[in-house]
Amino acid sequence: MVETRDDKQLLQLCIDGDRRAWGQFVERYSKYVYYLIQVTAKRHSVQIDEEESADLHNDLFLALLE
């Protein structure tokens, strides 16, 4: 059974410490985060490889957790 939550519900569950909701949040927004990393790098004429992009992605989500 797949649960579909709207963004506001999902965010509230994450704030409340729901680990499953956090996993859904990361899954839902990972593509956007990777896209924004690439767009930002390109806008500033910076070349980043996949590993650097993955590090930035993980750093962002870790910062949100903290």
CSV table of C-alpha atoms in Angstrom, one decimal:
chain,number,residue,atom,x,y,z
A,1,MET,CA,0.0,0.0,0.0
A,2,VAL,CA,1.5,3.3,-1.1
A,3,GLU,CA,0.6,6.3,1.0
A,4,THR,CA,0.3,9.6,-0.7
A,5,ARG,CA,0.5,12.7,1.4
A,6,ASP,CA,0.4,16.3,0.4
A,7,ASP,CA,3.5,18.4,1.0
A,8,LYS,CA,2.2,20.1,4.2
A,9,GLN,CA,1.2,16.8,5.8
A,10,LEU,CA,4.5,15.2,4.8
A,11,LEU,CA,6.5,18.1,6.2
A,12,GLN,CA,4.6,18.1,9.5
A,13,LEU,CA,5.3,14.3,9.9
A,14,CYS,CA,9.0,15.0,9.2
A,15,ILE,CA,9.1,17.7,11.8
A,16,ASP,CA,7.4,15.3,14.2
A,17,GLY,CA,10.2,12.8,13.7
A,18,ASP,CA,8.5,10.2,11.5
A,19,ARG,CA,11.3,8.3,9.8
A,20,ARG,CA,9.1,6.9,7.0
A,21,ALA,CA,7.8,10.3,6.2
A,22,TRP,CA,11.5,11.5,6.0
A,23,GLY,CA,12.2,8.8,3.5
A,24,GLN,CA,9.3,9.8,1.4
A,25,PHE,CA,10.3,13.5,1.7
A,26,VAL,CA,13.9,12.7,0.4
A,27,GLU,CA,12.5,10.5,-2.3
A,28,ARG,CA,10.0,13.1,-3.4
A,29,TYR,CA,12.4,16.0,-3.5
A,30,SER,CA,15.7,14.4,-4.5
A,31,LYS,CA,15.2,15.0,-8.3
A,32,TYR,CA,14.5,18.7,-7.6
A,33,VAL,CA,17.6,19.0,-5.4
A,34,TYR,CA,19.9,17.4,-8.0
A,35,TYR,CA,18.4,19.7,-10.7
A,36,LEU,CA,18.9,22.8,-8.6
A,37,ILE,CA,22.5,21.8,-7.9
A,38,GLN,CA,23.2,21.4,-11.6
A,39,VAL,CA,21.4,24.7,-12.5
A,40,THR,CA,23.3,26.6,-9.8
A,41,ALA,CA,26.6,25.2,-10.8
A,42,LYS,CA,26.0,26.0,-14.4
A,43,ARG,CA,24.9,29.5,-13.6
A,44,HIS,CA,28.1,30.1,-11.8
A,45,SER,CA,30.2,28.4,-14.5
A,46,VAL,CA,31.3,25.6,-12.1
A,47,GLN,CA,31.8,22.1,-13.2
A,48,ILE,CA,30.8,19.5,-10.7
A,49,ASP,CA,30.9,15.7,-11.2
A,50,GLU,CA,28.4,13.2,-10.0
A,51,GLU,CA,30.2,12.5,-6.7
A,52,GLU,CA,30.3,16.3,-5.8
A,53,SER,CA,26.6,16.6,-6.8
A,54,ALA,CA,25.7,13.6,-4.5
A,55,ASP,CA,27.7,15.1,-1.7
A,56,LEU,CA,25.9,18.4,-2.0
A,57,HIS,CA,22.6,16.6,-2.2
A,58,ASN,CA,23.3,14.6,1.0
A,59,ASP,CA,24.7,17.7,2.8
A,60,LEU,CA,21.5,19.6,2.0
A,61,PHE,CA,19.2,16.9,3.4
A,62,LEU,CA,21.5,16.4,6.4
A,63,ALA,CA,21.3,20.1,7.1
A,64,LEU,CA,17.5,19.9,7.0
A,65,LEU,CA,17.5,17.0,9.5
A,66,GLU,CA,19.7,19.0,11.9
